[in-house]
Coordinates of C-alpha atoms in Angstrom, one line a residue:
X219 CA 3.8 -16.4 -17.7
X220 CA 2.6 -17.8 -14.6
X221 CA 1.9 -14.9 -11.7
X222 CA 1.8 -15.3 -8.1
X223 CA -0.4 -13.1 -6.5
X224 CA 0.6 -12.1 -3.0
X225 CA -1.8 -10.5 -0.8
X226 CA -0.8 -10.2 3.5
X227 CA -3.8 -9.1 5.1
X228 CA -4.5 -8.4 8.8
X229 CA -8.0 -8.4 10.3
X230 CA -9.5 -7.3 7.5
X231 CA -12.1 -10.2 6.7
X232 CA -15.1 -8.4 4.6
X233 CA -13.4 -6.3 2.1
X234 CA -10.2 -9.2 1.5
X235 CA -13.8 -11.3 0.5
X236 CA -14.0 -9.1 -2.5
X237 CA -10.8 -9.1 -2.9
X238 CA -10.9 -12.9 -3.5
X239 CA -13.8 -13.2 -5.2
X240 CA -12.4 -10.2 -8.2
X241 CA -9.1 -12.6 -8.4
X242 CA -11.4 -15.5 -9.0
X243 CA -12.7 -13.8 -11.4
X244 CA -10.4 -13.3 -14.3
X245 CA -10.3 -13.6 -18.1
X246 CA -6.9 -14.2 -19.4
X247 CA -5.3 -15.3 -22.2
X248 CA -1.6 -15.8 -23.5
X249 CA 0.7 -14.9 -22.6
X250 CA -0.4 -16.1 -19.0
X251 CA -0.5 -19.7 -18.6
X252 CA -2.0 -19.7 -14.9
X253 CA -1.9 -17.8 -11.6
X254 CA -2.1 -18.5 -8.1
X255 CA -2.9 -16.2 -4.7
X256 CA -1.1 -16.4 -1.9
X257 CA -2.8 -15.1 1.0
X258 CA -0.6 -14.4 3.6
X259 CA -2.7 -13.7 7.2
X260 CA -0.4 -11.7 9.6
X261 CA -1.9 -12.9 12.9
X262 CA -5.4 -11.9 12.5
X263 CA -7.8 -12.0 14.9
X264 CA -11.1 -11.5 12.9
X265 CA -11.7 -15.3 11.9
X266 CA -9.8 -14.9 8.7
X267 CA -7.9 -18.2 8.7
X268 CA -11.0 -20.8 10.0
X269 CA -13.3 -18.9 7.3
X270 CA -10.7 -18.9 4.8
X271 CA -10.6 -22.4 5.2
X272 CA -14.4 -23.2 5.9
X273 CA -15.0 -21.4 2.1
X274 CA -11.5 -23.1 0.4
X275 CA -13.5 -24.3 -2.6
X276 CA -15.0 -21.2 -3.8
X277 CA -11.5 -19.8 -4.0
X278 CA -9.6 -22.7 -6.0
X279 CA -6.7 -20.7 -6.4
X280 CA -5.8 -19.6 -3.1
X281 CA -2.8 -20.9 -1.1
X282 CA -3.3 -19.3 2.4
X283 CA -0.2 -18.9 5.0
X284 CA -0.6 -17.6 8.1
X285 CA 2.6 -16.5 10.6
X286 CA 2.4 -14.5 13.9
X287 CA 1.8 -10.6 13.6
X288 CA 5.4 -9.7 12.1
X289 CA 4.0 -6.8 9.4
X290 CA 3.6 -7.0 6.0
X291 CA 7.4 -7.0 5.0
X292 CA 7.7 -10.3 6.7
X293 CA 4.4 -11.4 5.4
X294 CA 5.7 -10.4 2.0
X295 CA 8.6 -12.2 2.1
X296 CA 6.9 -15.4 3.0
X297 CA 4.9 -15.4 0.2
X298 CA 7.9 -14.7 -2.3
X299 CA 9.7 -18.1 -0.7
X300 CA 6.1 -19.9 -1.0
X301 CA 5.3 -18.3 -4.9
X302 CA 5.4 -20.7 -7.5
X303 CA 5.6 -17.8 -10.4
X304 CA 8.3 -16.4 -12.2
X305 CA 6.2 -13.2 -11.8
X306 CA 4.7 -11.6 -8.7
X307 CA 2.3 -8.7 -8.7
X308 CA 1.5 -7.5 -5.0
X309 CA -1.6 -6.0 -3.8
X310 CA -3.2 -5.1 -0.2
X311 CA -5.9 -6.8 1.2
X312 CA -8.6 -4.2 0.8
X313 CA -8.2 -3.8 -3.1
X314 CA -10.6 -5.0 -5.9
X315 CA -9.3 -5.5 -9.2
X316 CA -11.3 -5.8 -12.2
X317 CA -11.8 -9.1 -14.5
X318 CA -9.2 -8.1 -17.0
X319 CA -6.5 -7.1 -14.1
X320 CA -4.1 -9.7 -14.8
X321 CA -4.2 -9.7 -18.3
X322 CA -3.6 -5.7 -18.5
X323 CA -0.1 -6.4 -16.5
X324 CA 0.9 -9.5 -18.9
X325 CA 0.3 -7.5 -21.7
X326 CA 2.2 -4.3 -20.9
X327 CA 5.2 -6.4 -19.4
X328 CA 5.5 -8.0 -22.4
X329 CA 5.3 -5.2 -24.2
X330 CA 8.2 -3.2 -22.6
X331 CA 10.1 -6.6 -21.6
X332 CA 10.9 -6.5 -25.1
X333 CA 13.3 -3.5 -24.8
X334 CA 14.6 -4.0 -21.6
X335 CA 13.8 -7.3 -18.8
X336 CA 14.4 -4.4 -15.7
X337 CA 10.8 -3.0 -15.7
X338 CA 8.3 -3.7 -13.7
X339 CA 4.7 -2.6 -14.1
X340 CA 2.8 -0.2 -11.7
X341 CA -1.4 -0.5 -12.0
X342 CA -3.7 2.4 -11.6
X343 CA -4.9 2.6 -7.6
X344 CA -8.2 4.8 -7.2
X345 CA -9.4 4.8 -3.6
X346 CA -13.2 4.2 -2.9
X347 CA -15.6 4.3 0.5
X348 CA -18.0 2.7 -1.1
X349 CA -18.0 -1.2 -0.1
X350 CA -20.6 -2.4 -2.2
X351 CA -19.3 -1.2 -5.4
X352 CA -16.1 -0.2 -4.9
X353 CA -15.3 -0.9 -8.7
X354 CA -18.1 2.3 -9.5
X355 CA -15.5 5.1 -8.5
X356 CA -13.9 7.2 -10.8
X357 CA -10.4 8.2 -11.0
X358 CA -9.2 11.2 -9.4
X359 CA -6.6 14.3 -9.3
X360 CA -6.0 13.0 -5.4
X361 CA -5.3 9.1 -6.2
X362 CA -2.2 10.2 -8.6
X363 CA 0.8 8.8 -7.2
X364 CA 4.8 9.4 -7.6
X365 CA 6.1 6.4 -5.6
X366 CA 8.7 4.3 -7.8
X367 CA 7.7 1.2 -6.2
X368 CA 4.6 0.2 -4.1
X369 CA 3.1 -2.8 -3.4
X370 CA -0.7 -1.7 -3.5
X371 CA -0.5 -2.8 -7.7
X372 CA 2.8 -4.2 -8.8
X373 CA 4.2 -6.9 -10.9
X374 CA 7.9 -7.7 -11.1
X375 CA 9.9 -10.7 -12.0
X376 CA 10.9 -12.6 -8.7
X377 CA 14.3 -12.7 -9.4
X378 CA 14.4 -9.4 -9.0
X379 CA 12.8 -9.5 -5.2
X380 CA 15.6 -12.0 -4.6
X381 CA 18.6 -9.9 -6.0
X382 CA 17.5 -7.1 -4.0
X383 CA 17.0 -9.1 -0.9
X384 CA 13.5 -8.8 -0.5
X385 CA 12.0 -6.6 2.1
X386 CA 13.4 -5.7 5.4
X387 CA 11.6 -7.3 7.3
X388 CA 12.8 -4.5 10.7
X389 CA 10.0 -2.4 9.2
X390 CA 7.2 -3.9 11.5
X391 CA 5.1 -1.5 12.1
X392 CA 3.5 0.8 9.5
X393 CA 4.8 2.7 6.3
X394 CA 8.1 2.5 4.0
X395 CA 8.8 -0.9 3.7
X396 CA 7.8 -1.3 0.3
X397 CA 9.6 2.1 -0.6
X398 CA 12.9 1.0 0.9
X399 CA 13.0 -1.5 -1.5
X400 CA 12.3 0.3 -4.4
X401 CA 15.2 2.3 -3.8
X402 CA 17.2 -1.3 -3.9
X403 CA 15.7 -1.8 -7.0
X404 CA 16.2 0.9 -8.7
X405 CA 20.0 0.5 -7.6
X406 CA 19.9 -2.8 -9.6
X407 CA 18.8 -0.7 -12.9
X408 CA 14.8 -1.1 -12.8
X409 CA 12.4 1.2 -14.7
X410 CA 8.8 1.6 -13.4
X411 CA 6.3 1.2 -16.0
X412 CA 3.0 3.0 -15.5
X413 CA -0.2 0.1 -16.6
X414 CA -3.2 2.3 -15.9
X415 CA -5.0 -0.7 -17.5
X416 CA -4.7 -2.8 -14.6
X417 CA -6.9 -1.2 -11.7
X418 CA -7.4 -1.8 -8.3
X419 CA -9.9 -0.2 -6.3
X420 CA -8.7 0.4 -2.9
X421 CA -11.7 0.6 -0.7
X422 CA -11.7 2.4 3.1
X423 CA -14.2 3.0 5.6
X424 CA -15.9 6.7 4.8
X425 CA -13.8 9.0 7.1
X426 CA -15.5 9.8 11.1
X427 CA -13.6 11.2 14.2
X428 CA -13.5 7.8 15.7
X429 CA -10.7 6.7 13.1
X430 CA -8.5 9.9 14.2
X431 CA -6.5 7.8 17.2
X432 CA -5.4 5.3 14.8
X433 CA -4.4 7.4 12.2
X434 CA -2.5 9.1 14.9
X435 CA -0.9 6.4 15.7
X436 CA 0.4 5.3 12.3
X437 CA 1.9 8.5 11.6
X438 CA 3.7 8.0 15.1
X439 CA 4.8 4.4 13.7
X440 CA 5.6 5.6 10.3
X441 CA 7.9 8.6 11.6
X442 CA 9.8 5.9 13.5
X443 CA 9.7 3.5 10.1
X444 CA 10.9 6.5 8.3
X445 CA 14.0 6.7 10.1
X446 CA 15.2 3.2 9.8
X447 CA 14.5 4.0 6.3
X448 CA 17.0 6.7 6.4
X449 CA 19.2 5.0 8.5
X450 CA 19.6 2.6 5.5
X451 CA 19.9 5.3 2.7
X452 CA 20.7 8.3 4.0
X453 CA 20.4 11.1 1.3
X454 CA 18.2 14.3 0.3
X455 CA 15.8 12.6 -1.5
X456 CA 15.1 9.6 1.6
X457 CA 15.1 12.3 4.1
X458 CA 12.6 14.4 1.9
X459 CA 10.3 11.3 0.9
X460 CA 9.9 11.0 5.4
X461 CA 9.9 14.7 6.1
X462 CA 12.7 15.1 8.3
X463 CA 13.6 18.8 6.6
X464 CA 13.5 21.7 7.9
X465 CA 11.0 22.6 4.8
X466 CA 8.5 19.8 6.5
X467 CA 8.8 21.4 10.0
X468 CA 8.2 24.8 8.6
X469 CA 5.1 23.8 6.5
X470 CA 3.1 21.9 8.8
X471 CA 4.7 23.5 11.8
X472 CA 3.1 27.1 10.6
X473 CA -0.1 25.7 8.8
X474 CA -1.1 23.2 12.4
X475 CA -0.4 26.4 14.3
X476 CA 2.3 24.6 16.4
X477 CA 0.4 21.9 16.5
X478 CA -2.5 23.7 17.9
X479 CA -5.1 22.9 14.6
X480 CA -5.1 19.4 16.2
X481 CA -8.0 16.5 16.4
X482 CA -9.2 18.5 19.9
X483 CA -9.3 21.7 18.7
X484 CA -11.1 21.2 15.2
X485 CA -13.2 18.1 16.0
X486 CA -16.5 20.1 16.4
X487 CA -16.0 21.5 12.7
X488 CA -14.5 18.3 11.6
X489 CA -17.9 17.2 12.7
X490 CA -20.1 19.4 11.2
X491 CA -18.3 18.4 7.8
X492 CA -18.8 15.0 8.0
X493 CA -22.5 15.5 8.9
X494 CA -23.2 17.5 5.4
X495 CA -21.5 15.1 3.5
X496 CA -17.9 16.3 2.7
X497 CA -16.0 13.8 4.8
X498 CA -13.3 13.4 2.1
X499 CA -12.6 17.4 2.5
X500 CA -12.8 17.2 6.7
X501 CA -9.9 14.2 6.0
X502 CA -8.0 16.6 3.8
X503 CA -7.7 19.0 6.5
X504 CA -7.0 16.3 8.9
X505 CA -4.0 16.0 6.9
X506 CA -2.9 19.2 8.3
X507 CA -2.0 17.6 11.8
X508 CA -2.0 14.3 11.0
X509 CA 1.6 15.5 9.0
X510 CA 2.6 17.6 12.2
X511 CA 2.5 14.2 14.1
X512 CA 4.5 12.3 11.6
X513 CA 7.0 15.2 11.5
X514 CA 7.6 15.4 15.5
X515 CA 7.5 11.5 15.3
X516 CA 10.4 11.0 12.7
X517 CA 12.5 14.2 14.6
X518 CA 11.3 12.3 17.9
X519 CA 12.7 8.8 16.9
X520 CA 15.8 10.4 15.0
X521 CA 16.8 11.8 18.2
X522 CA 16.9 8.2 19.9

């Protein structure tokens, strides 16, 4: 079993260095034979490429591509033509894995390839602020997730990607590229397998008013990326995973006041939050408006 690890990353230098360095650092045994990473930089600005290349031999198995900023769909997909496995497991950028990471995915898709060869394995995801051990967070009630297929910890067999089509590589900006293709996959008669063993700690900067405009902003792009997601499958279930309901406009439409609870209106007590140390609960209720944007942006785009 040889894997390909493909990571795209964009501008995100410091934390895709501990990325690395945890996929350097792995104990395996059969049924892997050997494993590459395919770092795939999406236009970055940040140096990644020159230091990537200035430090190639402390990171003997990387094979780094680079392209113009296209999003990770593209980026993706570049890396599945480049892979040299029969198996590819996908992570993001800012995720640390532990030493036994690839050996916990061989094992359980072995395991369950022995009923059935259309599984693919889905690793445990607990998301950290803490850069300089980001492996030291436990798992929580709020890093449980539903999605059939996502490409923050997952190993499939690359034939699959390639019956499916791979990902569409129109989903440029951010959100449901990865879930677009699950539903093709799951079309094609593919069971997710859950492998908590294999866990990746995905690390972000502790939460402060000044990240509020982005995150804006990629609930704006991932209302519009929601739509072409429809566009593609249009049923209950698409149109419920990107909140265009009128259950969605109700919900956050009542509990963001009409979009009045908004980053404006609440920063002062966002603020005082953060100061006391409960920036993960002044985040949760940033959630509030953060999902009235999304839903005026998929509503927004659907109407175009």
């Amino acid at each position: 079993m040889f894997f390909s690890i493909i990571i795209p990353t964009y501008n995100r230098l410091p934390i895709l260095e501990k990325c690395l360095l945890a996929l350097e650092s792995q104990t395996y045994e059969q049924p892997i034979t050997e494993y590459e990473v395919i770092v795939v930089d999406d236009g970055s600005t940040d140096n990644t490429v020159p230091w990537l290349e200035a430090n190639a031999t402390e990171f003997p198995h990387i094979q780094l591509l680079a392209q113009s900023h296209q999003g990770p769909a593209a980026a993706r997909n570049l890396g599945v033509e480049k892979a040299k496995g029969d198996f590819i497991i996908f992570i993001d950028s800012d995720l640390v894995v532990t030493n036994s990471f690839l050996q916990s995915h061989a094992n359980t898709l072995v395991k369950y390839g022995k009923q059935s060869n259309r599984i693919f394995t889905y690793g445990r995801v607990i998301n950290t602020c803490n850069f300089d051990f980001p492996t030291s967070e436990p798992y929580k009630l709020t890093d449980f997730s539903a999605a059939f297929f996502a490409t923050g910890n997952v190993a499939i067999a690359r034939h699959w990607l390639i019956e499916a089509g791979l990902f569409d590589a129109r989903f440029q900006q951010y959100g449901w590229e990865d879930l677009e293709l699950g539903v093709r996959l799951k079309k094609l008669g593919l069971k997710l397998i859950k492998c908590p063993e294999a866990v990746g700690y995905h690390w972000h900067p502790p939460f402060s008013l000044e990240q509020l405009s982005g995150m804006i902003e990629r609930e704006i792009q991932r209302g519009k990326m929601g739509v072409l997601f429809y566009q593609k499958h249009p049923t209950w279930e698409v149109k419920m995973m990107i909140q265009m309901t009128w259950i969605h406009r109700l919900l956050w439409g009542v509990l963001s006041l009409g979009g009045k609870l908004n980053e404006k209106t609440i920063a002062v007590f966002l603020q005082w939050l953060i100061d006391r140390g409960k920036s993960q609960l002044a985040l949760e209720i940033s959630r509030i408006f953060l999902n009235w944007y999304n839903v005026k942006a998929v509503y927004a785009a659907f109407r175009e």
